[in-house]
Short mmCIF file of C-alpha atoms and ligand atoms in Angstrom, two decimals:
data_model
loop_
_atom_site.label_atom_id
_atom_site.label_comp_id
_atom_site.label_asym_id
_atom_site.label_seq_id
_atom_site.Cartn_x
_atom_site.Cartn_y
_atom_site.Cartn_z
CA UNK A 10 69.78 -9.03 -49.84
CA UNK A 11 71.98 -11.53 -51.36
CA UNK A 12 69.73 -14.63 -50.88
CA UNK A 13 67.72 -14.99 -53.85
CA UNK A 14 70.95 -14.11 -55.67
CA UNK A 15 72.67 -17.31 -54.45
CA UNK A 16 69.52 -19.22 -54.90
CA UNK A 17 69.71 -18.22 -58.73
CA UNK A 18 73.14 -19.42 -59.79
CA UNK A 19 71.86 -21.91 -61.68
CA UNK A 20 69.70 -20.88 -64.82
CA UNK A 21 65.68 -21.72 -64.94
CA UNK A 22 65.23 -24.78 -66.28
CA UNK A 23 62.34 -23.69 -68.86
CA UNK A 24 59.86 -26.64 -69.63
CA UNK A 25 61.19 -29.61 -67.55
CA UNK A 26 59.99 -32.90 -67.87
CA UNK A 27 57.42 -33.32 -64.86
CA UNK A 28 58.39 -35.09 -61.72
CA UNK A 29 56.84 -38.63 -60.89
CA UNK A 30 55.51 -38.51 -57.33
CA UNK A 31 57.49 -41.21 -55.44
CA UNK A 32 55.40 -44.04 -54.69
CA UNK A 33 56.55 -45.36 -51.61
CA UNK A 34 56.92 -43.93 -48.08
CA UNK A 35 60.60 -45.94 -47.74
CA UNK A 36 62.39 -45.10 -51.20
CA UNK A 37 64.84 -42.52 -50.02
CA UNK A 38 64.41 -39.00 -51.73
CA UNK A 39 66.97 -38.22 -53.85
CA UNK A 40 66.33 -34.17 -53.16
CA UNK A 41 66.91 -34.82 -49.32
CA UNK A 42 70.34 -35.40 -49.77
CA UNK A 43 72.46 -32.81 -52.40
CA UNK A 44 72.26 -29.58 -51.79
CA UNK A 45 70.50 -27.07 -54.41
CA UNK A 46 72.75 -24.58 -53.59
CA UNK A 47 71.80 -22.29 -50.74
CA UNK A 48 75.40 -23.50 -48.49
CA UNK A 49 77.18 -22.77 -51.70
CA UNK A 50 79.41 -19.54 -51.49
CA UNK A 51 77.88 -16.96 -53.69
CA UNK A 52 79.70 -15.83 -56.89
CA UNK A 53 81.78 -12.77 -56.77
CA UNK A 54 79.23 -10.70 -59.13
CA UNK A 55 75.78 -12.41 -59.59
CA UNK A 56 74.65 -12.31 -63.22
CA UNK A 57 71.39 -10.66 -63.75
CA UNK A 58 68.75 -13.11 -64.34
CA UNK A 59 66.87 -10.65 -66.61
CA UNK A 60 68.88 -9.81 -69.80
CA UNK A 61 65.67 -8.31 -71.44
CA UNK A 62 65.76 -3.92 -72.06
CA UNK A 63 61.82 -3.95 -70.79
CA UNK A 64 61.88 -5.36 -67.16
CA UNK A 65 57.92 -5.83 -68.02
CA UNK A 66 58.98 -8.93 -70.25
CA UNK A 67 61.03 -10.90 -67.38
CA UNK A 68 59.52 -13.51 -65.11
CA UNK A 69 58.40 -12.78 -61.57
CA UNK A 70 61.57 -15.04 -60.84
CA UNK A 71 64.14 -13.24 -62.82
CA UNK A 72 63.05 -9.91 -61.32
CA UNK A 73 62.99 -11.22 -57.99
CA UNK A 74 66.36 -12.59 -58.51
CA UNK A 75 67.60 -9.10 -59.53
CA UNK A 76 66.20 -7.43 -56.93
CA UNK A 77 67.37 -10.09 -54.08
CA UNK A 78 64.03 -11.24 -52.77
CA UNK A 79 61.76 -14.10 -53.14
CA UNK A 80 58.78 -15.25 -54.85
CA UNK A 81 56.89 -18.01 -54.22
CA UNK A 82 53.86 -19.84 -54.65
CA UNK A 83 52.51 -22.67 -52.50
CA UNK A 84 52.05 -25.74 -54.50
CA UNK A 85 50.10 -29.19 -54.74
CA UNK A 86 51.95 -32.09 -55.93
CA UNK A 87 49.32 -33.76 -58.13
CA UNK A 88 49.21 -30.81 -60.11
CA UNK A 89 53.46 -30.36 -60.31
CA UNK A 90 53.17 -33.97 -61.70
CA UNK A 91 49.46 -33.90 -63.27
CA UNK A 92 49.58 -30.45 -65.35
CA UNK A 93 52.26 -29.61 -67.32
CA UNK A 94 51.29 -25.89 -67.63
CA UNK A 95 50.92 -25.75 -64.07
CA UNK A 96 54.73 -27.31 -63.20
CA UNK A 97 55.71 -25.09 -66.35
CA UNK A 98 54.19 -21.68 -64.19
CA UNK A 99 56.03 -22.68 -60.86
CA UNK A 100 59.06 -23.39 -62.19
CA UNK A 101 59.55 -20.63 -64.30
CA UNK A 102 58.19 -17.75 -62.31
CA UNK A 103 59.24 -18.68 -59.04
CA UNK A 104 62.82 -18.99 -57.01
CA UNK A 105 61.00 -20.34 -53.86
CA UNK A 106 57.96 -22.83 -53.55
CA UNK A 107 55.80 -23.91 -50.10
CA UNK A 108 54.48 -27.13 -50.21
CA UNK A 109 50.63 -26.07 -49.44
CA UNK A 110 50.48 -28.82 -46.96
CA UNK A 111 52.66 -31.78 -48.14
CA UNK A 112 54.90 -31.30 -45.25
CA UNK A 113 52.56 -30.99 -42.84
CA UNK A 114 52.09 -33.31 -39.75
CA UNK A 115 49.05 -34.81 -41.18
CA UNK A 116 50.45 -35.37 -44.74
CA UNK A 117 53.71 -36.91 -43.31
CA UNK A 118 52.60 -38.62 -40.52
CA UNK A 119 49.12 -39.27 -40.47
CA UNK A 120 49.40 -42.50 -38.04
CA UNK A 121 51.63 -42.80 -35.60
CA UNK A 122 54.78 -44.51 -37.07
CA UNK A 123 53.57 -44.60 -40.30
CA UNK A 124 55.14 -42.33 -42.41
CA UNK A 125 53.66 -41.43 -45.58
CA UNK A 126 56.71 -39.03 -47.28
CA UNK A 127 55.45 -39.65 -51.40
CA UNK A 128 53.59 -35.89 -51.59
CA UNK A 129 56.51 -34.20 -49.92
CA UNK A 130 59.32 -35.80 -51.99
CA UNK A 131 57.26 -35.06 -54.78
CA UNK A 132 57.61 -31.00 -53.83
CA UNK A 133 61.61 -31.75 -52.59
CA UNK A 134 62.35 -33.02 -56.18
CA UNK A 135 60.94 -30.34 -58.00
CA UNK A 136 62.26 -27.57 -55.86
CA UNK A 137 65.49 -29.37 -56.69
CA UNK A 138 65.24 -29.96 -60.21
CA UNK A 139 64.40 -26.39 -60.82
CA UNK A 140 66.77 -24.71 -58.37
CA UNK A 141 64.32 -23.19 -56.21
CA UNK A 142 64.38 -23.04 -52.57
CA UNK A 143 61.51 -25.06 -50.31
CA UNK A 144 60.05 -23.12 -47.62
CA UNK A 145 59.48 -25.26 -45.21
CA UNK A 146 55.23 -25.10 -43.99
CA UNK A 147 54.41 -25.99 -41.31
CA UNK A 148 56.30 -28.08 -38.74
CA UNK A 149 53.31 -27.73 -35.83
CA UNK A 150 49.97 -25.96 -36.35
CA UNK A 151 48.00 -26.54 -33.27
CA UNK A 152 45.11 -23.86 -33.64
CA UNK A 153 42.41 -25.00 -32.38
CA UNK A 154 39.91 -23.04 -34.87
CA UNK A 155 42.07 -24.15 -37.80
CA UNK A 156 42.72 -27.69 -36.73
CA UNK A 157 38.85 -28.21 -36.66
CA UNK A 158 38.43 -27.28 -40.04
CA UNK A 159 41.28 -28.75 -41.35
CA UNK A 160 42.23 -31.48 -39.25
CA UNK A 161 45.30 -30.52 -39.01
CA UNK A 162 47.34 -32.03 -36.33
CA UNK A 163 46.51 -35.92 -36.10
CA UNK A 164 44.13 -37.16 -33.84
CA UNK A 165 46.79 -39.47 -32.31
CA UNK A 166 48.86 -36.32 -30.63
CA UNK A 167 45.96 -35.04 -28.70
CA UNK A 168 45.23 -38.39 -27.49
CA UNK A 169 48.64 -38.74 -26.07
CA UNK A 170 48.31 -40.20 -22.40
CA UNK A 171 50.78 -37.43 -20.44
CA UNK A 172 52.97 -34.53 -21.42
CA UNK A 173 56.03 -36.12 -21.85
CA UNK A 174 54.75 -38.79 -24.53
CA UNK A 175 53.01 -35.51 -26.55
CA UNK A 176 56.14 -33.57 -26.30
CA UNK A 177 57.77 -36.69 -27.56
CA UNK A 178 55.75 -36.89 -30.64
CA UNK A 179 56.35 -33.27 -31.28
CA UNK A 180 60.17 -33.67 -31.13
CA UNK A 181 60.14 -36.99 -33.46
CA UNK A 182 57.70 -35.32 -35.89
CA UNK A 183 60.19 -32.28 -36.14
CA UNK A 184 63.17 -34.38 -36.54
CA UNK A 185 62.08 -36.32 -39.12
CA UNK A 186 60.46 -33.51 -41.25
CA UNK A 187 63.46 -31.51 -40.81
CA UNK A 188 66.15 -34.29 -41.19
CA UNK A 189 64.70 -35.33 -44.74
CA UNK A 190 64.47 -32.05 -46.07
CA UNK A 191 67.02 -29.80 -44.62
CA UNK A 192 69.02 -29.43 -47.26
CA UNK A 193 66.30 -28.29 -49.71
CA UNK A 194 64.47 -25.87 -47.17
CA UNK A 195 66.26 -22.73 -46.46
CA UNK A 196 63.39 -21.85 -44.20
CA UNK A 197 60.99 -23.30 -41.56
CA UNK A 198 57.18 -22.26 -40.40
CA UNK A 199 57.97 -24.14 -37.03
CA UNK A 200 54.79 -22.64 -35.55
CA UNK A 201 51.39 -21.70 -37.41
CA UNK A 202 49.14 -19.58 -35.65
CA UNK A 203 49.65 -19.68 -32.14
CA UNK A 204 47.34 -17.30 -31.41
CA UNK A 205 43.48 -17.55 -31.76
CA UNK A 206 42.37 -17.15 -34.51
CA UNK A 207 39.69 -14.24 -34.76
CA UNK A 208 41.00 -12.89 -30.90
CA UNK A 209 44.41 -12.23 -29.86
CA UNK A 210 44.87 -14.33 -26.82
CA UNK A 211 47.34 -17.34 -26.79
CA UNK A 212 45.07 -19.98 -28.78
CA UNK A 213 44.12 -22.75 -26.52
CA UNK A 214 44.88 -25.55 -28.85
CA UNK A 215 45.74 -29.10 -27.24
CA UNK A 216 49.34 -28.31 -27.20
CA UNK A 217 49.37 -24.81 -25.08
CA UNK A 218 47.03 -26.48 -22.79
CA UNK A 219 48.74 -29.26 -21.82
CA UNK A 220 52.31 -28.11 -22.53
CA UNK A 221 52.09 -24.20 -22.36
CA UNK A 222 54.07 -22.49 -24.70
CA UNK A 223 57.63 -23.46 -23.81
CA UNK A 224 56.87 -27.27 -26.63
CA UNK A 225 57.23 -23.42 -28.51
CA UNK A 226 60.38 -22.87 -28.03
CA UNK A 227 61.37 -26.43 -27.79
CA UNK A 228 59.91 -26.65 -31.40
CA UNK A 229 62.65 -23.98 -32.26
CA UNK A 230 65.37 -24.99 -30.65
CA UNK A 231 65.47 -28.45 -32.34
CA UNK A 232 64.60 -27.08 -35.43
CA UNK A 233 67.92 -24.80 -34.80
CA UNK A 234 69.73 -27.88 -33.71
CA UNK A 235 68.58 -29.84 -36.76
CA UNK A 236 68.99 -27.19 -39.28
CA UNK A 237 71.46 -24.79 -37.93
CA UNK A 238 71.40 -22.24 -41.03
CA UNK A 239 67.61 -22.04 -41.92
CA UNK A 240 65.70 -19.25 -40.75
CA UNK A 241 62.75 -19.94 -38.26
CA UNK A 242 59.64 -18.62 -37.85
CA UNK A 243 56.40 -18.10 -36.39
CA UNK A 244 53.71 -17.87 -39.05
CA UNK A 245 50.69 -15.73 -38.34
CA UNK A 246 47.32 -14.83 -39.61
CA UNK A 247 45.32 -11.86 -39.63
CA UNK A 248 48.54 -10.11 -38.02
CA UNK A 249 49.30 -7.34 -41.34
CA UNK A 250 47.76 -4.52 -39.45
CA UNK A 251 48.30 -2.84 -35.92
CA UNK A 252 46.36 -4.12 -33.74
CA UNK A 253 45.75 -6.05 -30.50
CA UNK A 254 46.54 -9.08 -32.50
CA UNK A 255 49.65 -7.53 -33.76
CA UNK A 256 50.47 -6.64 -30.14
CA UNK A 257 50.37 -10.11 -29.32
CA UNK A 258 52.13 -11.53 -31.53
CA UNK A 259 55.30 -9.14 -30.97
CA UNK A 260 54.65 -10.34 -26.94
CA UNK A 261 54.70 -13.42 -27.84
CA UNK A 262 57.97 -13.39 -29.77
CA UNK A 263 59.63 -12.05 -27.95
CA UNK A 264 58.87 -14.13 -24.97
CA UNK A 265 59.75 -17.37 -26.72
CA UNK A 266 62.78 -15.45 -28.02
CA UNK A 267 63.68 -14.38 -24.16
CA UNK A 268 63.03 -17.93 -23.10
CA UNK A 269 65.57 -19.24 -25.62
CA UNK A 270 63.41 -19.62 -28.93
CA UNK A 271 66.07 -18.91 -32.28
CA UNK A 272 63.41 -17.23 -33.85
CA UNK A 273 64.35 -15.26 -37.37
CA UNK A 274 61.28 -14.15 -38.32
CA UNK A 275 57.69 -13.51 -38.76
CA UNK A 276 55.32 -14.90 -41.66
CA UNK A 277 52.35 -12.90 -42.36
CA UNK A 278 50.05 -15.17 -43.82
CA UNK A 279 47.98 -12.16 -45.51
CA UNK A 280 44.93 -13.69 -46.52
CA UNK A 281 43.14 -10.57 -47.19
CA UNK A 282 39.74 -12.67 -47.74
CA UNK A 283 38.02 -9.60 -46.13
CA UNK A 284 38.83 -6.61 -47.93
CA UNK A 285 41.30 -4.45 -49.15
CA UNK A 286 44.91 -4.71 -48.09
CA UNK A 287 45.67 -1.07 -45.55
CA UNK A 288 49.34 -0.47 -47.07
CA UNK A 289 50.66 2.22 -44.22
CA UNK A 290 49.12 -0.55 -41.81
CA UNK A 291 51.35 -3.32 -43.34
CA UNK A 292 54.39 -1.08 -43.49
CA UNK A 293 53.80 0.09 -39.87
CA UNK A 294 54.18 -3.73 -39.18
CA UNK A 295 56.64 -4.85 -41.08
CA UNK A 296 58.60 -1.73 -39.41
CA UNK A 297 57.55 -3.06 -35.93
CA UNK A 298 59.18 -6.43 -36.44
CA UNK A 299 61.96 -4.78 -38.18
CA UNK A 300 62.75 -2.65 -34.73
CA UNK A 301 63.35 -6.03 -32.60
CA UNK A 302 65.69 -7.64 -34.93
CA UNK A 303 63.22 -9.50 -37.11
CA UNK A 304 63.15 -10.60 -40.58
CA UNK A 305 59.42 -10.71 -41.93
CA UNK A 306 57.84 -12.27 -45.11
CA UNK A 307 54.41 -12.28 -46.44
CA UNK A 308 53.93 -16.17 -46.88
CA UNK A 309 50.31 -17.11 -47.79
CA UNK A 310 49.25 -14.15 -49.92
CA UNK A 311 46.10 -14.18 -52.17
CA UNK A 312 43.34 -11.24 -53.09
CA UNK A 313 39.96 -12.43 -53.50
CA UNK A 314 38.86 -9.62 -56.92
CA UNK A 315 36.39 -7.52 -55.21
CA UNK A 316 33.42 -7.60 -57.37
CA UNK A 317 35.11 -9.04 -60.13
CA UNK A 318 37.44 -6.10 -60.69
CA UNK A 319 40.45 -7.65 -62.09
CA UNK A 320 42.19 -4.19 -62.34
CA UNK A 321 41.51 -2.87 -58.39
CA UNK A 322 42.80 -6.81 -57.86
CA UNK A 323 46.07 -5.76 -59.25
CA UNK A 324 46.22 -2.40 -56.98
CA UNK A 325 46.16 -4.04 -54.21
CA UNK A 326 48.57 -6.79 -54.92
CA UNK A 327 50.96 -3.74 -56.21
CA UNK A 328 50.24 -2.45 -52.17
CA UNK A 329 51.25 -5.63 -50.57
CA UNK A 330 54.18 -6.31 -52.82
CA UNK A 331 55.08 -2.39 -52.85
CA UNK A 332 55.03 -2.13 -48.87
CA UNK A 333 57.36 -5.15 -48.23
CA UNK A 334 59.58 -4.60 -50.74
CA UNK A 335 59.70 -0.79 -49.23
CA UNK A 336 61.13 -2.34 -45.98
CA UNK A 337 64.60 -3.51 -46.19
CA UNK A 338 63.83 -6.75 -43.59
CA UNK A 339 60.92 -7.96 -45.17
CA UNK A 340 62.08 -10.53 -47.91
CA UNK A 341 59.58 -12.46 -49.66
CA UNK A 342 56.25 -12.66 -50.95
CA UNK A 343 54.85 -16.04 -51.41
CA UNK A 344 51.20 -16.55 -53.04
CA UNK A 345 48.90 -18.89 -51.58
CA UNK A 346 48.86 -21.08 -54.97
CA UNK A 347 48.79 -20.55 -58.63
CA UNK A 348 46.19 -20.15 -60.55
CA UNK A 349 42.50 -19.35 -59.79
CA UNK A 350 41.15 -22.87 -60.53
CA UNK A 351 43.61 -24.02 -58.18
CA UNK A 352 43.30 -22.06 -54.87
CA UNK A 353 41.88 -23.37 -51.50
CA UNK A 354 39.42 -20.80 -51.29
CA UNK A 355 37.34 -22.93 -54.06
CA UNK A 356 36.51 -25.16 -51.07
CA UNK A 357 36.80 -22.56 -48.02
CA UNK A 358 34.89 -19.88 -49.54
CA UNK A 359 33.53 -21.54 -52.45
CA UNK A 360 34.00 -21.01 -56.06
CA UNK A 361 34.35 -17.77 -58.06
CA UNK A 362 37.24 -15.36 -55.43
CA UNK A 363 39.94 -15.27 -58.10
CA UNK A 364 42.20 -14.48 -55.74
CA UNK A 365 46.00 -14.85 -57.48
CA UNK A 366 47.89 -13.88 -60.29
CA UNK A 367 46.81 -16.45 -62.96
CA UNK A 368 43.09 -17.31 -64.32
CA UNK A 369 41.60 -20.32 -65.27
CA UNK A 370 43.01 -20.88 -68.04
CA UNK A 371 46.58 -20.24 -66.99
CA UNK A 372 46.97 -16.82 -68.33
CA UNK A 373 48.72 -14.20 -66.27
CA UNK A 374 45.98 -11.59 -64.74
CA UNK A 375 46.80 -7.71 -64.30
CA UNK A 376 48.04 -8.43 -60.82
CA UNK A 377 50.46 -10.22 -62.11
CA UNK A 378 51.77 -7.97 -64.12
CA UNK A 379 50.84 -4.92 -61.11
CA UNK A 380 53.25 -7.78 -59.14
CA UNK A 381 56.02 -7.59 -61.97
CA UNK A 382 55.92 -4.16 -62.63
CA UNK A 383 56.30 -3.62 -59.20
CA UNK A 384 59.68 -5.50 -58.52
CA UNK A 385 60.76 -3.95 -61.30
CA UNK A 386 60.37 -0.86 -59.98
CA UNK A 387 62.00 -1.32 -56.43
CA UNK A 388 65.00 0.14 -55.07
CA UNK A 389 66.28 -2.96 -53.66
C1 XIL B 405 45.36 -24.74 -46.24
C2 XIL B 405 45.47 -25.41 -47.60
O1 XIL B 405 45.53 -24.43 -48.58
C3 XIL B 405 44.28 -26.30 -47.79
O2 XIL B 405 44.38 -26.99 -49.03
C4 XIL B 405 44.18 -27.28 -46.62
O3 XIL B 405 43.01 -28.03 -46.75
C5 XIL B 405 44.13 -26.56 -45.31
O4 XIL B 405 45.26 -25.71 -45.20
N1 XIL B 405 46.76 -20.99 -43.17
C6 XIL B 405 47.84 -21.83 -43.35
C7 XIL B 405 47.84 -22.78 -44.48
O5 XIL B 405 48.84 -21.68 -42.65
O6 XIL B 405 48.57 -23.95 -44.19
C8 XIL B 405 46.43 -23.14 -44.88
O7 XIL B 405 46.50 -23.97 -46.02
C9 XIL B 405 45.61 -21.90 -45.14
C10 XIL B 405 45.52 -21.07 -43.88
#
């Protein structure tokens, strides 16, 4: 894998001066228009990001780099601009960043017409400034579970009077999310969890129901159109394991893909909120995919510590990371946040999971060095 590579060609930039978050919804964004480097032909021999003898000593981003993968971590603006040791973690330890939901439909456009761009500029210019890729989350997430608790797709698309005006909105939501930001996002979530959520039927959100799933494929062919060299993909949860959900979700592909859908790729959200990650599970999945043509990544990863066991925390992260990096298509690992006091499960599950790689206080946990010690340790 070459991508990271490219992606690195420019050194970290170690304690950068924080971004401001742009104020107004009509000041253009300065990221959304130079490239940070992903069109860029790739140098002839990449230099290793990690000069250091003991691997153990490099950032998660210089040993991703070296290894030709990406890490990533999905961030919050406030905090990028509002804590400096926060911005200083993302920029320095990732090559890739997911704006945890600054580009989403609600966050961008959360009346009709009225769009409100100031958090996802804010995300655009740091990706930028510290030559990291953006990928792109989520361009439509319909479930209906989901968009109860998280009001997620604004009330004014389900209240559209016929199918044509709500497969309008669709298509001007997705060209205006993915004509700002093109040219920092090397890859799109164009559909979150079109399944149910706990089942493994199609999910009966507002959009299947009144559209069925070709406003799917649709969604991905204008993305394609828009964006013609990101990679696209469907973005799943509680799909790491074979299953009936699994099943599914490889139906479903590859019906949107035989109806016309440019889909790349799966995203494996990989919450593991309910237990222990089943590595030879994972692998068998990441396989599947691999056997139709598909890229996968894991893309919302965090570990809840089972009883507080910082140290089985990191064996299990070491599984995830271990398993994807063991199959040659899957290509990134991206962390559902930072640090502990930082992660949506505070307010989802309530205080106390622990689930990533940094505590409280900033300080890098034994997962995250389970995490490093793993990338150092792959073939790739
Ligand atoms: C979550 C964010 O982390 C929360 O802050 C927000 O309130 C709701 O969305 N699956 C996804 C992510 O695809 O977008 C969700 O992110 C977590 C579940």
């Amino acid at each position: 894998m070459s991508d990271a590579r490219v992606h690195e060609r420019a050194p970290a930039v170690r304690r950068v001066p924080l971004v401001m978050l742009v104020a107004s919804a009509v000041i253009a964004c300065s990221a959304c228009g130079a490239s940070a480097g992903r069109r860029a032909t790739p140098p002839a021999t990449p230099a290793r990001a990690c000069a250091r003898p003991d691997p153990s000593d490099c950032s998660l981003r210089q040993l991703a780099t070296d290894h030709g993968v990406m890490i990533g971590a999905a961030v919050q603006p406030e905090y990028l601009s509002g804590s400096p040791d926060y911005a200083r973690i993302v920029g320095d330890e990732f090559n890739s960043i997911t704006p945890e939901s600054a580009f989403k439909w609600e966050s961008t456009e959360p009346a009709r017409g009225r769009f409100t761009w100031g958090a996802a500029d804010a995300v655009a210019q740091f990706a930028r400034a510290h030559h990291q890729q953006i990928r792109g989350h989520t361009l439509v997430w319909a479930n209906s579970t989901s968009a109860k608790q998280f009001t997620i797709l604004p009330d004014y698309v389900a209240a559209a009077p016929d199918a044509a005006s709500m497969q309008g909105l669709i298509d001007e939501h997705i060209t205006a999310v993915v004509t700002r930001y093109a040219k920092v996002t090397d890859r799109w979530d164009v559909v979150n969890e079109p399944l149910e959520t706990t089942g493994s039927q199609l999910d009966t959100n507002v959009l299947t129901r009144i559209l069925g799933e070709k406003w799917m494929v649709r969604a991905f062919r204008l993305t394609h159109r828009l964006d013609p060299t990101a990679k696209l993909f469907v973005n799943e949860s509680l799909a790491e394991g074979p299953g009936p959900k699994h099943q599914a979700l490889m139906a479903l592909v590859q019906r949107l893909r035989a109806a016309g859908a440019p889909i790349d790729g799966v995203g494996l959200q990989a919450h593991f909120l309910g237990g222990a990650p089943d590595r030879p599970g994972l692998e068998v999945v990441l396989r599947d995919w691999q056997s139709v043509g598909l890229r996968t990544a894991i893309t919302e990863l965090d570990i809840p510590t089972p009883n507080h066991d910082p140290v089985a925390q990191a064996t299990r992260y070491a599984d995830v990371v271990r398993a994807c990096l063991d199959v040659r298509t899957c290509n990134e690992v991206t962390l559902w946040g930072v640090t502990d006091a930082h992660t949506w499960l505070n307010d989802f599950l309530g205080p106390g999971t622990a689930p990533l790689l940094f505590d409280d206080s900033y300080q890098p946990k034994p997962a995250y060095r389970a995490v490093a010690a793993t990338i150092a340790a792959s073939h790739r």
